[in-house]
Every structure is written in C-alpha cells, then in structure tokens.
Short mmCIF file of C-alpha atoms and ligand atoms in Angstrom, two decimals:
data_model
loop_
_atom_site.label_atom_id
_atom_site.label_comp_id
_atom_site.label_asym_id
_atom_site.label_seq_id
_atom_site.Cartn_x
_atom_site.Cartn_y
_atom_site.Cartn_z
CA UNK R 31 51.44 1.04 64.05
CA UNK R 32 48.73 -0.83 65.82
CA UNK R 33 45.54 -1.90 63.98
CA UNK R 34 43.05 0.31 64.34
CA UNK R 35 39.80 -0.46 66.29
CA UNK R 36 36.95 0.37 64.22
CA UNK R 37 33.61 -1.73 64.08
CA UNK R 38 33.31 0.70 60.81
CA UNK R 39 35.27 -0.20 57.58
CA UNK R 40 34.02 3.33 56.32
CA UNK R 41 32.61 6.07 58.23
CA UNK R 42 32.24 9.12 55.88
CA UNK R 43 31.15 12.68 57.23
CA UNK R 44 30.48 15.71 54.78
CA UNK R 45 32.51 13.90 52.29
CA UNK R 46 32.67 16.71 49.44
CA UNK R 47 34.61 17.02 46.00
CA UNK R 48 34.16 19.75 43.55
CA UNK R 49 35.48 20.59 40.53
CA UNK R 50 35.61 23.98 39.96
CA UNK R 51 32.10 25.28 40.80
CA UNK R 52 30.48 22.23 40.08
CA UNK R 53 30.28 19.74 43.01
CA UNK R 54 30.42 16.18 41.62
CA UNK R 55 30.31 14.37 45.49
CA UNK R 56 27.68 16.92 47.60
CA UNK R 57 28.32 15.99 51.91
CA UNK R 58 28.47 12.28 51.74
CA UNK R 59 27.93 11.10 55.32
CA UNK R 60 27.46 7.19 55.79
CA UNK R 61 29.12 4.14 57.43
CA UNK R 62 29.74 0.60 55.93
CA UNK R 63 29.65 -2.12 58.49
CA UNK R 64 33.18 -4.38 58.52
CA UNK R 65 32.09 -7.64 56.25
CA UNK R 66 29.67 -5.99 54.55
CA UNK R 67 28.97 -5.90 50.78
CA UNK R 68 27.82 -2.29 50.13
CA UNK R 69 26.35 -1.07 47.14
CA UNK R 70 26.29 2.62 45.64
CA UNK R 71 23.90 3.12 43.34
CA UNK R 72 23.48 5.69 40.80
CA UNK R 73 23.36 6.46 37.12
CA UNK R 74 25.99 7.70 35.21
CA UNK R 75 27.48 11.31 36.36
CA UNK R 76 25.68 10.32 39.80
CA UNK R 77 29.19 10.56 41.65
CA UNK R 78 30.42 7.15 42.60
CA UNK R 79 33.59 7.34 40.75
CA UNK R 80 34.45 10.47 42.44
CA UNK R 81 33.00 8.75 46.55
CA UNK R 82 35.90 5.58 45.15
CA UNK R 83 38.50 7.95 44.18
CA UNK R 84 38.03 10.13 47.36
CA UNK R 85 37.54 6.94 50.01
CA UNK R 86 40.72 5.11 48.20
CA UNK R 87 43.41 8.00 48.34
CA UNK R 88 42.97 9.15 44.86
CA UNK R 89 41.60 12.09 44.99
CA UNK R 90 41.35 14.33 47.89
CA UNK R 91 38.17 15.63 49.23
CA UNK R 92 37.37 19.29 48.93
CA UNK R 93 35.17 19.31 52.25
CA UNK R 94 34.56 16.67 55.11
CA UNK R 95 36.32 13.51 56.39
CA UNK R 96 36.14 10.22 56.36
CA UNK R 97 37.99 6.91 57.95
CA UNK R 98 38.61 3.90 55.75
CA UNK R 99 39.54 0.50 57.73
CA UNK R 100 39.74 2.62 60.50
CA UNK R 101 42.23 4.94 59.84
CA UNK R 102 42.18 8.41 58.29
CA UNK R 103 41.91 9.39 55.33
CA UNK R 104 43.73 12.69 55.10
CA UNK R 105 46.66 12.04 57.57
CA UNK R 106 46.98 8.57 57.62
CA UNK R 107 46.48 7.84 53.44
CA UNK R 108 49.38 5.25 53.35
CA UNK R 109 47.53 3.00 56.00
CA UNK R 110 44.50 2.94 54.34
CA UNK R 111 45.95 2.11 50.73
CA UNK R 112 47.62 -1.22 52.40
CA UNK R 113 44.64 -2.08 53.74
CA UNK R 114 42.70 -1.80 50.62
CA UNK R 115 42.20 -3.13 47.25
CA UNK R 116 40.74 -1.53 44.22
CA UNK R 117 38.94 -2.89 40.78
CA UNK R 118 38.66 0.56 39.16
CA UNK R 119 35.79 1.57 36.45
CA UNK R 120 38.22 0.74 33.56
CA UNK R 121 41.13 -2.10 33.12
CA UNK R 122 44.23 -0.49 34.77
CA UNK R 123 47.01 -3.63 33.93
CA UNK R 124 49.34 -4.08 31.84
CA UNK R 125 48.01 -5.63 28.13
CA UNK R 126 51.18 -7.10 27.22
CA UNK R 127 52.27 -8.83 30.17
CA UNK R 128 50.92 -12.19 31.51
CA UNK R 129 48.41 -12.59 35.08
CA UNK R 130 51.53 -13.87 36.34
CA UNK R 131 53.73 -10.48 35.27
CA UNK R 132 51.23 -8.26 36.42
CA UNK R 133 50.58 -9.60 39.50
CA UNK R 134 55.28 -10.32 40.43
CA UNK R 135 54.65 -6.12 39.22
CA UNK R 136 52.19 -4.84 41.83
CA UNK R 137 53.72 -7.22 44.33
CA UNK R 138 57.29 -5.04 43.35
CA UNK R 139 54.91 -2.23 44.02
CA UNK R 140 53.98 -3.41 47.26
CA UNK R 141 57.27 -4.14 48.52
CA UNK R 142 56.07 -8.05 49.04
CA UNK R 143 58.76 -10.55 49.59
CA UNK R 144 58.41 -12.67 46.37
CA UNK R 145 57.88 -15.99 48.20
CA UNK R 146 54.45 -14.45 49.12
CA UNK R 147 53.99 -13.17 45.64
CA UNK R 148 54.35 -16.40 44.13
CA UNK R 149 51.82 -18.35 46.68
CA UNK R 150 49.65 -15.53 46.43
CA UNK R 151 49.37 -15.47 42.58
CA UNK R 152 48.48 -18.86 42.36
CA UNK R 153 45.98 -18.84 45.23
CA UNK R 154 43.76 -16.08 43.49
CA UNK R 155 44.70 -16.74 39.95
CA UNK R 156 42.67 -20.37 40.78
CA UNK R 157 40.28 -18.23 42.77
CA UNK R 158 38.90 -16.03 39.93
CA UNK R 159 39.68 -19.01 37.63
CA UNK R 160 42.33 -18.08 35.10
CA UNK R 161 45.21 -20.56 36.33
CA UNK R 162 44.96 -22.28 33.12
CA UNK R 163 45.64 -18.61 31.53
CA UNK R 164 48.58 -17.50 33.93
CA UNK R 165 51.10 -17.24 31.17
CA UNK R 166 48.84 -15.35 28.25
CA UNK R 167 48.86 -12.19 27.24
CA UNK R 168 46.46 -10.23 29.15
CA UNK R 169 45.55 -8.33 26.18
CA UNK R 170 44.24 -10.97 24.65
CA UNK R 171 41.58 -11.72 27.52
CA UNK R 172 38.24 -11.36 27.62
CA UNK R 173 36.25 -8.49 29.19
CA UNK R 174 35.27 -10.58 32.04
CA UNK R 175 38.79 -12.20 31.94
CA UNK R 176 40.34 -8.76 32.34
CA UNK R 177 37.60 -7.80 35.63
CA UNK R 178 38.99 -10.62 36.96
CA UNK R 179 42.57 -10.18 36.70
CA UNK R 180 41.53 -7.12 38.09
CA UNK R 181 40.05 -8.70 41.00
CA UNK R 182 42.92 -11.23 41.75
CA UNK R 183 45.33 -7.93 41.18
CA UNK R 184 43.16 -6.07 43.76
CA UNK R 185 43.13 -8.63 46.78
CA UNK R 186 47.27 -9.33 45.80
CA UNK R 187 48.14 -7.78 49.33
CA UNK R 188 45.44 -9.35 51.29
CA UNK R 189 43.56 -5.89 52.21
CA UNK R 190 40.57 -6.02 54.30
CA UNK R 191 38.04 -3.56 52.52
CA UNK R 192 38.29 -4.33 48.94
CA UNK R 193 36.03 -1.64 46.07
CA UNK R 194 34.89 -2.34 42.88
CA UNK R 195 34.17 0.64 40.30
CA UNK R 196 30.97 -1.01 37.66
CA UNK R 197 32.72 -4.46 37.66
CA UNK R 198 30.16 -5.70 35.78
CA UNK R 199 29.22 -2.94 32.90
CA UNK R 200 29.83 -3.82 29.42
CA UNK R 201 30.06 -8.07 30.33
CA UNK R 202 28.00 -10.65 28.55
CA UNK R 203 25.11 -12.23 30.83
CA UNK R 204 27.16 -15.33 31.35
CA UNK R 205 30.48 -13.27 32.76
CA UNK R 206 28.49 -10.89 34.77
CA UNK R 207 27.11 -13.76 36.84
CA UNK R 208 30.29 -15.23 36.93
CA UNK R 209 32.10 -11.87 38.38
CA UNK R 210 28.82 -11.36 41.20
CA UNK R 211 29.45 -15.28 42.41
CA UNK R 212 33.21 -14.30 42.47
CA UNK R 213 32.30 -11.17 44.75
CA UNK R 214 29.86 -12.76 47.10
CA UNK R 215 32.35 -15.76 47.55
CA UNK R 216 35.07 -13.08 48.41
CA UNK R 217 32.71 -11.40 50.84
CA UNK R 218 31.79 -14.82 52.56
CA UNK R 219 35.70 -14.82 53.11
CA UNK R 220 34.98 -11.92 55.44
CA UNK R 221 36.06 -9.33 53.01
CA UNK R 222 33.94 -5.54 53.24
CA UNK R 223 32.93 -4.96 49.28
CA UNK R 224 32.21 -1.03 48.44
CA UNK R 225 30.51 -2.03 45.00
CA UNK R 226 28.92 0.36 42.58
CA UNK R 227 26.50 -0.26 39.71
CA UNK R 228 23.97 1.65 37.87
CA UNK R 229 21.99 -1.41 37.43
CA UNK R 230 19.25 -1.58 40.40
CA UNK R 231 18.44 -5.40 39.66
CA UNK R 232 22.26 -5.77 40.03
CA UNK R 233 22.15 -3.51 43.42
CA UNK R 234 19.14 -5.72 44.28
CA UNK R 235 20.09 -9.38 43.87
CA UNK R 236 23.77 -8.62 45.23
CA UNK R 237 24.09 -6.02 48.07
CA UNK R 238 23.15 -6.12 51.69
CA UNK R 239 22.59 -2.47 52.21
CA UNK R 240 22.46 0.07 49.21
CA UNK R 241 23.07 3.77 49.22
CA UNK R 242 21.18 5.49 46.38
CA UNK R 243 23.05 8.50 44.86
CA UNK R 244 22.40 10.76 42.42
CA UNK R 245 23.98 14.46 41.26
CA UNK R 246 26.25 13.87 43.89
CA UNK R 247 23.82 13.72 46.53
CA UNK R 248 23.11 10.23 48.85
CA UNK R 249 18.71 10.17 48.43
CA UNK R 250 18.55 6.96 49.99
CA UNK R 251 20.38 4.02 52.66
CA UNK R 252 19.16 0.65 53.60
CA UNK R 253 18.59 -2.73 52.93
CA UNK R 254 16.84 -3.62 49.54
CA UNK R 255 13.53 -4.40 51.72
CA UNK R 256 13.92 -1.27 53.77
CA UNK R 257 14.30 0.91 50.00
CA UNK R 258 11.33 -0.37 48.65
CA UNK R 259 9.33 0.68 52.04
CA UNK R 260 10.28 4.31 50.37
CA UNK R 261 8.13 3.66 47.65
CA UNK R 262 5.78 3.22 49.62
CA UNK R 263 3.39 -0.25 47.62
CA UNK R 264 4.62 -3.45 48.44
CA UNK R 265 3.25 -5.41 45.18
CA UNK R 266 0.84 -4.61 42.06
CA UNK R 267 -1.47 -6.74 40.38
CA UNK R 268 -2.63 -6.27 37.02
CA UNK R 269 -5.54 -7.98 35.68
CA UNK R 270 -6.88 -8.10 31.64
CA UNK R 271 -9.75 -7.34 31.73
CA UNK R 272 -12.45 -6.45 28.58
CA UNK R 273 -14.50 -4.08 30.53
CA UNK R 274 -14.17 -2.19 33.64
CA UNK R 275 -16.98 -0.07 35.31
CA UNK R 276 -16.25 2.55 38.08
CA UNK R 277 -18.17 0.24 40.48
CA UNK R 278 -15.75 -1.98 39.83
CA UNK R 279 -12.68 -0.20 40.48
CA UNK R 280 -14.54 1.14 43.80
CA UNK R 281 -15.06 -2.19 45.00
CA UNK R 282 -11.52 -3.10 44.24
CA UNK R 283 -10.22 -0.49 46.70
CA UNK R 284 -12.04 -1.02 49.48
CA UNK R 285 -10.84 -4.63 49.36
CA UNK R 286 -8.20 -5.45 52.16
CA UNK R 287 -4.97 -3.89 52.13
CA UNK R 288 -5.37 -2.57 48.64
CA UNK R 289 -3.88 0.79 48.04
CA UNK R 290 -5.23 1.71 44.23
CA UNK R 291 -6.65 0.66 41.86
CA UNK R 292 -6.93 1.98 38.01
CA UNK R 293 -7.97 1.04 34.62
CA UNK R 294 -5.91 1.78 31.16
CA UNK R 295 -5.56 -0.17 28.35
CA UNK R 296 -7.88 -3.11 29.08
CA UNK R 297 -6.00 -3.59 32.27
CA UNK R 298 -6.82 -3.38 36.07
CA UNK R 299 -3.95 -2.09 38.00
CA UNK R 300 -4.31 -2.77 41.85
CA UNK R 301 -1.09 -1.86 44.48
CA UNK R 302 -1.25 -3.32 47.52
CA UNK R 303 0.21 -2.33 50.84
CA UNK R 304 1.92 -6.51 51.46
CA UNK R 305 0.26 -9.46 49.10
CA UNK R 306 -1.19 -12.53 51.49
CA UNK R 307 -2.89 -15.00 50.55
CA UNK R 308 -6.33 -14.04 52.15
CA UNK R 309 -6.03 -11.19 49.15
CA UNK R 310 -5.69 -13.24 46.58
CA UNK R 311 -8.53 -15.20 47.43
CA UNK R 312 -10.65 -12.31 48.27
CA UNK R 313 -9.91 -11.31 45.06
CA UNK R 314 -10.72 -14.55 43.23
CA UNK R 315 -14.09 -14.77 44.70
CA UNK R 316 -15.36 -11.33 44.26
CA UNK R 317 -14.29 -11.98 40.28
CA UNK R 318 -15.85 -14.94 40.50
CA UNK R 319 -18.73 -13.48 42.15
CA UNK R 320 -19.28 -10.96 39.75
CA UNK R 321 -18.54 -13.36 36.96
CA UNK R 322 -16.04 -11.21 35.30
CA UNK R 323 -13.48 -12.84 33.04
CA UNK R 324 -10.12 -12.44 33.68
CA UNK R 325 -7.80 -12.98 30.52
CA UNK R 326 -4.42 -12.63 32.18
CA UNK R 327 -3.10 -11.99 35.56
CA UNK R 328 0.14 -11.07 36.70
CA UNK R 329 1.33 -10.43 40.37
CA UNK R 330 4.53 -8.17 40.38
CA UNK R 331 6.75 -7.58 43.29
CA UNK R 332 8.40 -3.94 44.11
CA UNK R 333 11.43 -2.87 42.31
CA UNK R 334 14.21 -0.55 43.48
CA UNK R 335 13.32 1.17 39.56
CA UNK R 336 10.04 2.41 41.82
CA UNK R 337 12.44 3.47 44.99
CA UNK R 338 14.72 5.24 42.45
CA UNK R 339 12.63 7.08 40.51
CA UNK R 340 10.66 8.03 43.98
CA UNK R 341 13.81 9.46 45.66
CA UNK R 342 15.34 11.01 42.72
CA UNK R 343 11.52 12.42 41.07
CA UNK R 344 12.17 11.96 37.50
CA UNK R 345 12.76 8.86 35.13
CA UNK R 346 15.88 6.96 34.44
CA UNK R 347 18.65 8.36 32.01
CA UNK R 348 20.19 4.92 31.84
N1 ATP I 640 38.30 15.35 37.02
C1 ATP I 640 37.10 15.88 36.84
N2 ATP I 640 36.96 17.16 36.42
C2 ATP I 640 35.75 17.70 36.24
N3 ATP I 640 34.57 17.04 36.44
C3 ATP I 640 34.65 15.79 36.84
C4 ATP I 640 35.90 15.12 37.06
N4 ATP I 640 35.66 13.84 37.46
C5 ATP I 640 34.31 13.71 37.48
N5 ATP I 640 33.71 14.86 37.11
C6 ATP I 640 32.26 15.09 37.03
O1 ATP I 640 31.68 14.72 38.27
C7 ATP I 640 30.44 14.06 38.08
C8 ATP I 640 30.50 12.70 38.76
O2 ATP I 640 31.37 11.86 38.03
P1 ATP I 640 31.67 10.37 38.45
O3 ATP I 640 32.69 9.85 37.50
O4 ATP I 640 31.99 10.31 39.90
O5 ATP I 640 30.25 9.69 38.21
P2 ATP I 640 29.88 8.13 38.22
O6 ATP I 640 28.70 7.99 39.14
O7 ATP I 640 31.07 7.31 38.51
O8 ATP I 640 29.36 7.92 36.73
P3 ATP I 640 29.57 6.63 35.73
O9 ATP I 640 28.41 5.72 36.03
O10 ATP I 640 29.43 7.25 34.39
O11 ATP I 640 30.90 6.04 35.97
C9 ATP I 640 30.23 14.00 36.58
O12 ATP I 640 29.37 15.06 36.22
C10 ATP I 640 31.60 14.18 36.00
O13 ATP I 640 31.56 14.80 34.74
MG1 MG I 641 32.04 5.85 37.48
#
C-alpha cells in the first residue's frame, strides 16, 4: 500500500470510549501536527491512558474516528501499528531476558529480517545509553533504565509517530531529565511524540502544544504561551510589606497594566496583564516616593497550575 498523504500524524474526531455507563474518553476531537511533540495533560483518571490505548489499536473506540499516520484507525489498524511505537504507562518487557533478547523478540514479532535487528539494536541501545548493559538482565535495571529499554524497544521498527504513556512518573530527578533530553533528541530526529504527564511543569518545559484533559473531556489546546492567555494574568508580584492602607492598594491598580492588587498576610499581591520594564520602575518610584519599605520582592511568571485549575474550576488532586 502507498504511504498515506497526511500533513496530520493524528486527526481525532468524537473520539469516545466508555465503559459501561461511565465514559472514561468524552468526544476527543484534535489534530497533532507531523514532527510535533504533543503533550496530554491531565491528572490521574483524566483519560489519557484510555486516548493511547484507543489512538494505538488497543482498545477500540465506542464513538467517533480518528486517523493515526494517516491511515485509519478502525479499518486500516495493522497500518497504523507499523507505523507506530509505544512506551506504555507501565514496563511491558521481559525481566529476565537481556536489552539485546528483548529487542531479537519484538523484532521476531515484527517479522524484521535479523540483519536489521542486529544494526538496529545497537543503534538505539547507544542512543538511550545502555550499550554497556546490552547483555544484563533487564530485571535488574533501574526505573529509568527500564523507560528506556522501553524507548529503544518502541522505535525498534523505525515508526514515524512514536507515544509515551507517564514516561517519567515514579523516576528520580536525575533520570527524569535524562528520559525528557532522550525525547526531545528523538523528536529533533523528526519523530511526532504523543506524550502524557500529569506534571504541568513537565507539560511546560517539554511540549510544543498541550491538550489539557480532564474526566475525559479535552478543556484546553495550544501552545504553553497560548494556555496561560486562558488564565487570563500574565505575571504577579508580591511585595512584603509591614503595613498596607487602602490608598495604597488603590494607587497600585491604577498603575499601568496592573490587573489587581490585594493585601494578606503582610504581603502585596499585584497581577499584571505583561511585566515591562517601564512597570517595574513605575513601581520602584512610587515606593520610593511614598517611602514605604519593601522587605522582599518576588516577580513570578504564569504557570499552567493557574491555566489548569481555570479550565477545570477546582484544585489539583495530584
Ligand atoms: N478497562 C476499564 N474498565 C473500566 N474503567 C476503566 C477501564 N480503563 C480505564 N477506566 C477508567 O477510565 C478513567 C480513565 O482512565 P485512564 O487510565 O485513561 O486515565 P489516565 O489519565 O491514564 O490516568 P493515570 O494518570 O492514573 O494513568 C478512569 O476513571 C478509569 O478508572
Ligand atoms: Mg494513564
């Protein structure tokens, strides 16, 4: 069959799965440019498991449809799964054989000719950096040595679109920034990553364009920028101060660009719309003016915590 012609990797439309009466993925529509690294966001139960399972073959949707690397997903299933890899939520190799075994297995799987295998396992095996550990036990590996077995076992037959389920939950610090390097590297390769986290500085730092879900619902698309737009305050600065007087607080907001300002706990909180410099200095001046001392001052910049809690109206459960 010819290679399809989509500028899409995924275009999803009403994607729906329930179980039972209870609808864990609720009409999913969205589409992942080809090369991009995509991010679904969402805390636990939100439904990203269920959008992998359904986009990768594993599960079929209830409602909807969707086409992954360009073909479909419903009648065309065995085109999509060559052309795509996945790192699921938990380690899915074998503990007792070697990176080496695993990988001459899936490429059994895969019907690869071995000579392909072979240059293949050594080519990723260096890539996520566990060539020195090709002939251990993989049960003996690390957590972040096992994520990236997983990875090397997941891009085995080259695929084009490659997803990752929470690669990163339950790693130290150290691995965690190894495993995000790893991805980005593997999307400058020209590789689309579907990647899911709950962790919004994760989302933050490592996707181009981020789809916020929660109870199986998508509440938000776009770039991390374009989120925090949702929330409407670009930065907030908070300012010790011993005593604040309503004048005070009234003069505060009608300063440029500010948005609010309040008092609590001997500290000023101002939001405003984009911080310049001219602000700052505004602000510096009138305090100075006014000769109030400022013991501590701290300029923060928008978070996708704000976005979240925004689009979803309540407070994290994670
Ligand atoms: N096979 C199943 N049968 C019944 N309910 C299910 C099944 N799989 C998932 N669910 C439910 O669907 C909802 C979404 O689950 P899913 O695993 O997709 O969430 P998730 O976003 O991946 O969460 P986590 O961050 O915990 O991995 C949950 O409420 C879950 O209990
Ligand atoms: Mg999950």
């Amino acid at each position: 069959m010819e290679e399809a012609k989509d500028q899409f990797a995924i275009r999803c439309d009403g994607l729906t799965r329930k179980f039972g009466g209870f609808t864990a993925v609720d009409k999913l529509s969205l589409r992942v440019r080809k090369g991009e690294l995509f991010g679904f966001l969402g805390p636990n139960g939100a439904g990203k498991t269920t959008t992998i399972n359904m986009l990768t073959t594993l599960l079929r949707p209830t409602e909807g449809t969707a086409k992954v690397a360009g073909y479909d997903l419903m009648d065309q299933g065995e085109f999509v799964r060559s052309r795509i890899g996945v790192v699921p939520q938990s380690f899915a190799l074998f503990e007792e054989l070697t990176p080496v075994e695993n990988l001459w297995y899936l490429g059994e799987l895969y019907e690869m000719d071995r000579q392909t295998v072979a240059k293949r396992t050594d080519d990723l095996l260096k890539i996520v950096t566990l060539y020195d550990k090709k002939d251990v036990q993989s049960g003996t590996f690390s957590g972040g040595m096992k994520q990236r077995l997983s990875v090397a076992a997941g891009l085995l037959h080259s695929p084009q679109i490659l997803f990752m389920d929470e690669p990163t939950t339950g790693l130290d610090p150290q691995s965690r920034i190894a495993l995000r390097e790893l991805t980005q590297t593997l999307n400058q390769t020209g590789i689309t990553v579907i990647y899911t986290t709950h962790d919004m500085d994760e989302a933050d730092k490592l996707c181009e364009r981020i789809a916020i879900m929660d109870h199986g619902k998508l509440k938000a698309l776009g770039t991390s920028a374009e989120l925090k737009e949702i929330a409407g305050h670009s930065h907030k600065i908070e300012l010790q101060i011993e005593r604040c007087d309503d004048r005070l607080l009234e003069e505060l907001k009608r300063m440029t660009g500010a948005i609010s300002a309040t008092y609590e706990d001997k500290m000023v909180e101002l939001r405003v719309k984009k911080l310049k410099h001219d602000m700052v200095h505004e602000l510096s001046d009138y305090l100075h003016r006014r000769n109030i001392e400022v013991d501590n001052f701290r300029i923060t910049e928008p978070s996708l915590e704000e976005v979240f809690i925004k689009v979803t109206k309540k407070e994290l459960r994670d």
